[in-house]
Amino acid sequence: MTTIAEAATTAVLAGRVAAIRAAELVSPEASAAVALPLFMRVGGRLPVRPSDRAVHESARRATIRVRGRDLATYEWGSGPDTILLVHGWRGRASQFAPIVRELRAEGFRLLAFEAPANGASPGRRTDIHDWLGAIEALQAREGRFHTIIGHSFGAMAARAALSDGIAAGGLIAIAGPSRARYLIDAFARRVGVHPRTADALAARFARHILPELADPWPRFDGAVNPLPDRMPLLVVHDRSDREVPASEGIRLHDAHGARSRLVLTDGAGHNRVLGADATLDAVTAFVTGGLGSVDRTGLAAVPQRSQRRAASTRS
């Protein structure tokens, strides 16, 4: 049953979308100005799922100072090798509970943070600088990570951080966009505005987030700006993902050639893919034995053209 608060929120969002479309009648730039606050909106905080509660409660908790705010951190296990978990937009560390259970049992130490306005961290606004700042701060404290595992927006942020010089033995990108510009275009399609408005929104967003760069988009494109040489990559994506289509995961995988493995799941969607059996098997294989171990699971395969077309169609 929809609550009064949920109904009110839905009505407010509908009003904002209507305002964005109305402003487009004036100009793409006017529409982009109205759209930017909604595009950057985090939304309500994601609750801890009952199935994740035990892992969430068992974490050792602390904070880390990033851009003037104290962000929540979580730690599980006590092994010599540390794996960093990076949640997505409107996400939280507890979403990684199935992965924490698997990898803690393998003797790894797992570390996670929650960006501002996400999980238990304070604030109402955030942007990718907070993800990058948290990863950098944790690296300064912890040293080289064994592996970084990112989900959704967190996968894109982790890839950018590694390209910027963060040290790790590999990256696992789960349900992540291969490029930041995809997020702009997907938002524009959802609110029903013209591609010219998407271009104007992209330009306005870039000026807001990275005013010092004339063209920041290549920095956040995993195909244009891939991982450092010889760094292995595991890409996991669900074919039925409605938030970020599997074509984005395939694009990221293709850009890294023989040092990447792609695992496509079925029916898990955007969030439940974190706990899918195939995901857990592939993730465990990657962190314990590398690409060769993933190959031995039989889960990874380069998709055929027909599969690529199907993934693109579902987007």
CSV table of C-alpha atoms in Angstrom, one decimal:
chain,number,residue,atom,x,y,z
A,1,MET,CA,0.0,0.0,0.0
A,2,THR,CA,1.3,3.4,-0.9
A,3,THR,CA,1.8,5.7,2.1
A,4,ILE,CA,0.8,9.4,2.2
A,5,ALA,CA,4.5,10.4,2.2
A,6,GLU,CA,5.3,8.2,-0.8
A,7,ALA,CA,2.3,9.6,-2.7
A,8,ALA,CA,3.4,13.1,-1.9
A,9,THR,CA,7.0,12.4,-3.1
A,10,THR,CA,5.6,10.9,-6.3
A,11,ALA,CA,3.5,14.0,-6.9
A,12,VAL,CA,6.5,16.3,-6.3
A,13,LEU,CA,8.6,14.3,-8.7
A,14,ALA,CA,5.9,14.4,-11.3
A,15,GLY,CA,5.6,18.2,-10.9
A,16,ARG,CA,9.4,18.6,-11.4
A,17,VAL,CA,9.4,16.4,-14.5
A,18,ALA,CA,6.5,18.5,-15.9
A,19,ALA,CA,8.5,21.7,-15.2
A,20,ILE,CA,11.5,20.3,-17.0
A,21,ARG,CA,9.4,19.5,-20.1
A,22,ALA,CA,7.8,22.9,-20.0
A,23,ALA,CA,11.1,24.7,-19.8
A,24,GLU,CA,12.2,22.8,-22.9
A,25,LEU,CA,9.7,24.9,-24.8
A,26,VAL,CA,11.8,27.9,-24.0
A,27,SER,CA,15.2,26.3,-24.7
A,28,PRO,CA,17.3,23.2,-24.0
A,29,GLU,CA,19.5,25.3,-21.6
A,30,ALA,CA,16.4,26.5,-19.6
A,31,SER,CA,15.3,22.9,-19.3
A,32,ALA,CA,18.7,21.7,-18.3
A,33,ALA,CA,18.8,24.4,-15.5
A,34,VAL,CA,15.5,23.0,-14.1
A,35,ALA,CA,16.6,19.4,-14.6
A,36,LEU,CA,20.0,19.6,-12.8
A,37,PRO,CA,18.8,19.5,-9.2
A,38,LEU,CA,16.6,16.5,-9.9
A,39,PHE,CA,19.4,14.7,-11.8
A,40,MET,CA,21.7,15.2,-8.7
A,41,ARG,CA,19.0,14.2,-6.2
A,42,VAL,CA,19.9,11.2,-4.1
A,43,GLY,CA,16.4,10.3,-2.9
A,44,GLY,CA,15.3,8.6,0.3
A,45,ARG,CA,17.9,6.5,2.1
A,46,LEU,CA,17.9,2.8,1.2
A,47,PRO,CA,16.9,0.7,4.3
A,48,VAL,CA,18.9,-2.4,5.4
A,49,ARG,CA,17.2,-5.5,4.0
A,50,PRO,CA,16.2,-8.1,6.7
A,51,SER,CA,18.4,-10.7,5.0
A,52,ASP,CA,21.4,-8.3,5.2
A,53,ARG,CA,20.8,-7.3,8.8
A,54,ALA,CA,23.1,-9.8,10.5
A,55,VAL,CA,26.1,-8.8,8.4
A,56,HIS,CA,25.3,-5.2,8.8
A,57,GLU,CA,25.2,-5.5,12.6
A,58,SER,CA,28.3,-7.5,12.8
A,59,ALA,CA,30.5,-4.9,11.2
A,60,ARG,CA,33.2,-2.9,13.1
A,61,ARG,CA,32.2,0.7,12.6
A,62,ALA,CA,34.1,3.9,12.4
A,63,THR,CA,34.2,7.1,10.4
A,64,ILE,CA,36.5,8.7,7.9
A,65,ARG,CA,36.8,12.4,7.2
A,66,VAL,CA,36.1,13.3,3.5
A,67,ARG,CA,35.5,16.8,2.2
A,68,GLY,CA,34.6,18.1,5.6
A,69,ARG,CA,32.2,15.4,6.5
A,70,ASP,CA,32.5,12.2,8.6
A,71,LEU,CA,31.5,9.3,6.5
A,72,ALA,CA,30.4,5.9,8.0
A,73,THR,CA,32.8,3.0,7.4
A,74,TYR,CA,32.4,-0.7,8.0
A,75,GLU,CA,34.9,-3.5,8.4
A,76,TRP,CA,34.5,-7.3,8.4
A,77,GLY,CA,37.1,-10.0,8.9
A,78,SER,CA,40.7,-9.8,9.8
A,79,GLY,CA,42.8,-11.3,7.0
A,80,PRO,CA,46.0,-9.8,5.6
A,81,ASP,CA,44.4,-8.8,2.3
A,82,THR,CA,41.8,-6.0,2.2
A,83,ILE,CA,39.0,-5.8,-0.3
A,84,LEU,CA,37.3,-2.4,-0.7
A,85,LEU,CA,33.5,-2.4,-1.4
A,86,VAL,CA,32.1,0.6,-3.2
A,87,HIS,CA,28.3,1.1,-3.2
A,88,GLY,CA,26.2,2.9,-5.8
A,89,TRP,CA,24.0,5.9,-6.0
A,90,ARG,CA,21.4,5.7,-3.2
A,91,GLY,CA,23.1,2.6,-2.0
A,92,ARG,CA,24.7,1.4,1.2
A,93,ALA,CA,27.4,-1.0,2.4
A,94,SER,CA,24.9,-3.6,3.6
A,95,GLN,CA,24.0,-4.4,0.0
A,96,PHE,CA,27.3,-6.3,-0.2
A,97,ALA,CA,26.2,-8.7,2.6
A,98,PRO,CA,26.2,-11.8,0.4
A,99,ILE,CA,29.7,-11.0,-0.9
A,100,VAL,CA,30.9,-10.2,2.6
A,101,ARG,CA,29.8,-13.6,3.9
A,102,GLU,CA,31.5,-15.4,1.0
A,103,LEU,CA,34.8,-13.5,1.2
A,104,ARG,CA,35.1,-13.3,4.9
A,105,ALA,CA,34.9,-17.1,5.0
A,106,GLU,CA,37.8,-17.1,2.5
A,107,GLY,CA,40.0,-15.2,5.0
A,108,PHE,CA,39.7,-11.7,3.5
A,109,ARG,CA,39.2,-8.4,5.4
A,110,LEU,CA,36.5,-6.3,3.8
A,111,LEU,CA,36.1,-2.6,4.1
A,112,ALA,CA,33.3,-0.3,2.9
A,113,PHE,CA,32.2,3.3,3.3
A,114,GLU,CA,28.9,5.2,2.7
A,115,ALA,CA,28.9,8.4,0.7
A,116,PRO,CA,27.1,11.5,2.0
A,117,ALA,CA,23.3,11.2,1.9
A,118,ASN,CA,23.7,7.4,1.7
A,119,GLY,CA,23.3,4.8,4.4
A,120,ALA,CA,24.4,6.1,7.8
A,121,SER,CA,26.5,9.0,6.5
A,122,PRO,CA,25.2,12.6,7.0
A,123,GLY,CA,24.2,15.1,4.4
A,124,ARG,CA,21.6,15.7,1.8
A,125,ARG,CA,23.8,16.1,-1.3
A,126,THR,CA,26.7,14.2,-2.8
A,127,ASP,CA,28.6,13.8,-6.1
A,128,ILE,CA,31.4,11.6,-7.5
A,129,HIS,CA,34.0,13.7,-5.7
A,130,ASP,CA,32.8,12.1,-2.5
A,131,TRP,CA,33.3,8.5,-3.8
A,132,LEU,CA,36.7,9.4,-5.2
A,133,GLY,CA,37.7,11.2,-2.0
A,134,ALA,CA,36.6,8.3,0.2
A,135,ILE,CA,38.6,5.8,-1.9
A,136,GLU,CA,41.7,8.0,-1.7
A,137,ALA,CA,41.4,8.5,2.0
A,138,LEU,CA,41.0,4.8,2.7
A,139,GLN,CA,43.9,4.0,0.5
A,140,ALA,CA,46.1,6.5,2.4
A,141,ARG,CA,45.1,4.8,5.6
A,142,GLU,CA,45.2,1.2,4.4
A,143,GLY,CA,47.6,1.0,1.6
A,144,ARG,CA,47.1,-1.1,-1.6
A,145,PHE,CA,43.8,-3.0,-1.9
A,146,HIS,CA,43.8,-6.6,-2.9
A,147,THR,CA,40.7,-5.9,-5.0
A,148,ILE,CA,38.0,-3.2,-5.3
A,149,ILE,CA,34.4,-4.4,-5.9
A,150,GLY,CA,32.0,-1.7,-7.1
A,151,HIS,CA,28.3,-1.8,-7.7
A,152,SER,CA,26.4,0.4,-10.1
A,153,PHE,CA,27.6,4.0,-9.8
A,154,GLY,CA,30.3,2.7,-7.4
A,155,ALA,CA,31.7,0.5,-10.1
A,156,MET,CA,32.2,3.5,-12.4
A,157,ALA,CA,33.7,5.6,-9.5
A,158,ALA,CA,36.1,2.7,-8.6
A,159,ARG,CA,37.2,2.4,-12.2
A,160,ALA,CA,37.9,6.1,-12.4
A,161,ALA,CA,39.8,6.0,-9.1
A,162,LEU,CA,42.0,3.2,-10.4
A,163,SER,CA,42.7,5.1,-13.6
A,164,ASP,CA,43.7,8.1,-11.4
A,165,GLY,CA,46.3,6.0,-9.6
A,166,ILE,CA,44.6,4.2,-6.8
A,167,ALA,CA,46.5,0.9,-6.2
A,168,ALA,CA,44.7,-2.4,-6.3
A,169,GLY,CA,45.2,-5.9,-7.7
A,170,GLY,CA,42.0,-5.8,-9.7
A,171,LEU,CA,38.5,-4.5,-10.2
A,172,ILE,CA,35.1,-6.3,-10.1
A,173,ALA,CA,32.4,-4.1,-11.7
A,174,ILE,CA,28.9,-5.3,-10.9
A,175,ALA,CA,26.0,-3.7,-12.8
A,176,GLY,CA,28.0,-0.6,-13.5
A,177,PRO,CA,27.7,1.9,-16.3
A,178,SER,CA,30.8,2.0,-18.6
A,179,ARG,CA,30.5,5.8,-18.9
A,180,ALA,CA,29.1,8.7,-17.0
A,181,ARG,CA,27.5,10.2,-20.0
A,182,TYR,CA,25.1,7.2,-20.1
A,183,LEU,CA,23.6,8.4,-16.8
A,184,ILE,CA,22.7,11.8,-18.4
A,185,ASP,CA,21.2,10.2,-21.5
A,186,ALA,CA,19.2,7.7,-19.4
A,187,PHE,CA,17.8,10.4,-17.2
A,188,ALA,CA,16.8,12.4,-20.3
A,189,ARG,CA,15.0,9.5,-21.7
A,190,ARG,CA,13.2,8.9,-18.4
A,191,VAL,CA,11.9,12.4,-18.1
A,192,GLY,CA,11.1,12.6,-21.8
A,193,VAL,CA,13.2,15.4,-23.1
A,194,HIS,CA,15.1,15.9,-26.4
A,195,PRO,CA,18.7,14.9,-26.9
A,196,ARG,CA,19.6,18.6,-27.2
A,197,THR,CA,18.4,19.0,-23.7
A,198,ALA,CA,20.6,16.1,-22.6
A,199,ASP,CA,23.6,17.8,-24.2
A,200,ALA,CA,22.8,21.0,-22.3
A,201,LEU,CA,22.3,19.1,-19.1
A,202,ALA,CA,25.7,17.3,-19.6
A,203,ALA,CA,27.4,20.6,-20.2
A,204,ARG,CA,25.8,22.2,-17.1
A,205,PHE,CA,26.6,19.2,-15.0
A,206,ALA,CA,30.2,19.2,-16.1
A,207,ARG,CA,30.6,22.8,-15.2
A,208,HIS,CA,29.1,22.2,-11.8
A,209,ILE,CA,31.2,19.1,-10.9
A,210,LEU,CA,34.5,19.6,-12.8
A,211,PRO,CA,34.7,23.2,-13.9
A,212,GLU,CA,38.5,23.0,-14.3
A,213,LEU,CA,38.1,20.5,-17.2
A,214,ALA,CA,36.8,21.5,-20.7
A,215,ASP,CA,35.7,17.9,-21.4
A,216,PRO,CA,35.5,15.7,-18.2
A,217,TRP,CA,33.6,12.9,-19.9
A,218,PRO,CA,36.6,10.8,-21.1
A,219,ARG,CA,37.9,10.6,-17.5
A,220,PHE,CA,34.7,8.7,-16.6
A,221,ASP,CA,34.5,6.5,-19.6
A,222,GLY,CA,35.9,3.0,-19.1
A,223,ALA,CA,36.4,2.4,-22.8
A,224,VAL,CA,38.1,5.7,-23.5
A,225,ASN,CA,40.1,5.7,-20.3
A,226,PRO,CA,40.6,2.0,-19.3
A,227,LEU,CA,42.2,0.5,-16.3
A,228,PRO,CA,46.0,0.6,-16.0
A,229,ASP,CA,47.9,-1.9,-18.1
A,230,ARG,CA,47.7,-5.5,-16.9
A,231,MET,CA,45.1,-4.8,-14.2
A,232,PRO,CA,42.5,-7.6,-14.4
A,233,LEU,CA,38.8,-6.9,-14.6
A,234,LEU,CA,35.7,-9.0,-13.8
A,235,VAL,CA,32.4,-7.6,-15.2
A,236,VAL,CA,29.2,-9.0,-13.8
A,237,HIS,CA,25.8,-7.8,-15.2
A,238,ASP,CA,22.3,-9.1,-15.4
A,239,ARG,CA,20.6,-9.3,-18.7
A,240,SER,CA,17.3,-8.1,-17.2
A,241,ASP,CA,18.9,-5.0,-15.5
A,242,ARG,CA,16.5,-2.1,-16.0
A,243,GLU,CA,18.7,0.5,-14.3
A,244,VAL,CA,21.9,0.0,-16.3
A,245,PRO,CA,21.5,-2.3,-19.3
A,246,ALA,CA,23.8,-5.2,-19.9
A,247,SER,CA,25.2,-3.4,-23.0
A,248,GLU,CA,27.1,-1.1,-20.6
A,249,GLY,CA,28.8,-4.0,-18.9
A,250,ILE,CA,29.6,-5.6,-22.3
A,251,ARG,CA,31.1,-2.3,-23.5
A,252,LEU,CA,33.4,-2.1,-20.5
A,253,HIS,CA,34.4,-5.7,-20.9
A,254,ASP,CA,35.2,-5.3,-24.6
A,255,ALA,CA,37.4,-2.3,-23.9
A,256,HIS,CA,39.7,-4.4,-21.8
A,257,GLY,CA,40.3,-7.4,-24.1
A,258,ALA,CA,41.9,-10.5,-22.7
A,259,ARG,CA,42.4,-9.1,-19.2
A,260,SER,CA,38.6,-9.0,-18.6
A,261,ARG,CA,36.0,-11.7,-18.0
A,262,LEU,CA,32.3,-11.1,-18.4
A,263,VAL,CA,29.6,-13.0,-16.5
A,264,LEU,CA,26.0,-12.4,-17.5
A,265,THR,CA,23.3,-13.5,-15.1
A,266,ASP,CA,19.6,-13.9,-15.8
A,267,GLY,CA,16.7,-12.6,-13.7
A,268,ALA,CA,18.5,-11.0,-10.9
A,269,GLY,CA,18.1,-7.4,-12.0
A,270,HIS,CA,20.2,-4.4,-10.8
A,271,ASN,CA,20.5,-5.0,-7.1
A,272,ARG,CA,19.7,-8.7,-6.5
A,273,VAL,CA,22.6,-9.5,-8.8
A,274,LEU,CA,24.9,-8.8,-5.8
A,275,GLY,CA,23.6,-12.0,-4.2
A,276,ALA,CA,23.1,-14.2,-7.3
A,277,ASP,CA,24.9,-17.6,-7.1
A,278,ALA,CA,26.8,-16.9,-10.4
A,279,THR,CA,28.0,-13.6,-9.0
A,280,LEU,CA,29.2,-15.0,-5.8
A,281,ASP,CA,31.0,-17.9,-7.5
A,282,ALA,CA,32.7,-15.6,-10.0
A,283,VAL,CA,33.6,-13.0,-7.4
A,284,THR,CA,35.1,-15.7,-5.1
A,285,ALA,CA,37.0,-17.2,-8.0
A,286,PHE,CA,38.4,-13.9,-9.1
A,287,VAL,CA,39.7,-12.8,-5.7
A,288,THR,CA,41.1,-16.2,-4.8
A,289,GLY,CA,42.6,-17.3,-8.1
A,290,GLY,CA,42.4,-14.5,-10.7
A,291,LEU,CA,41.2,-14.7,-14.2
A,292,GLY,CA,42.2,-18.4,-14.6
A,293,SER,CA,40.1,-19.4,-11.7
A,294,VAL,CA,37.1,-17.5,-13.2
A,295,ASP,CA,37.6,-19.4,-16.4
A,296,ARG,CA,37.5,-22.7,-14.5
A,297,THR,CA,34.1,-21.9,-13.2
A,298,GLY,CA,32.7,-22.0,-16.7
A,299,LEU,CA,30.7,-18.8,-16.0
A,300,ALA,CA,32.5,-16.4,-18.2
A,301,ALA,CA,32.0,-16.1,-21.9
A,302,VAL,CA,32.3,-13.5,-24.6
A,303,PRO,CA,28.7,-12.8,-25.7
A,304,GLN,CA,27.7,-13.5,-29.3
A,305,ARG,CA,26.4,-10.7,-31.5
A,306,SER,CA,22.8,-11.9,-31.0
A,307,GLN,CA,23.3,-11.6,-27.2
A,308,ARG,CA,24.7,-8.1,-27.6
A,309,ARG,CA,21.7,-7.1,-29.6
A,310,ALA,CA,19.4,-8.6,-27.0
A,311,ALA,CA,21.2,-6.7,-24.2
A,312,SER,CA,20.9,-3.4,-26.2
A,313,THR,CA,17.2,-4.0,-27.0
A,314,ARG,CA,16.5,-4.5,-23.2
A,315,SER,CA,18.1,-1.1,-22.5
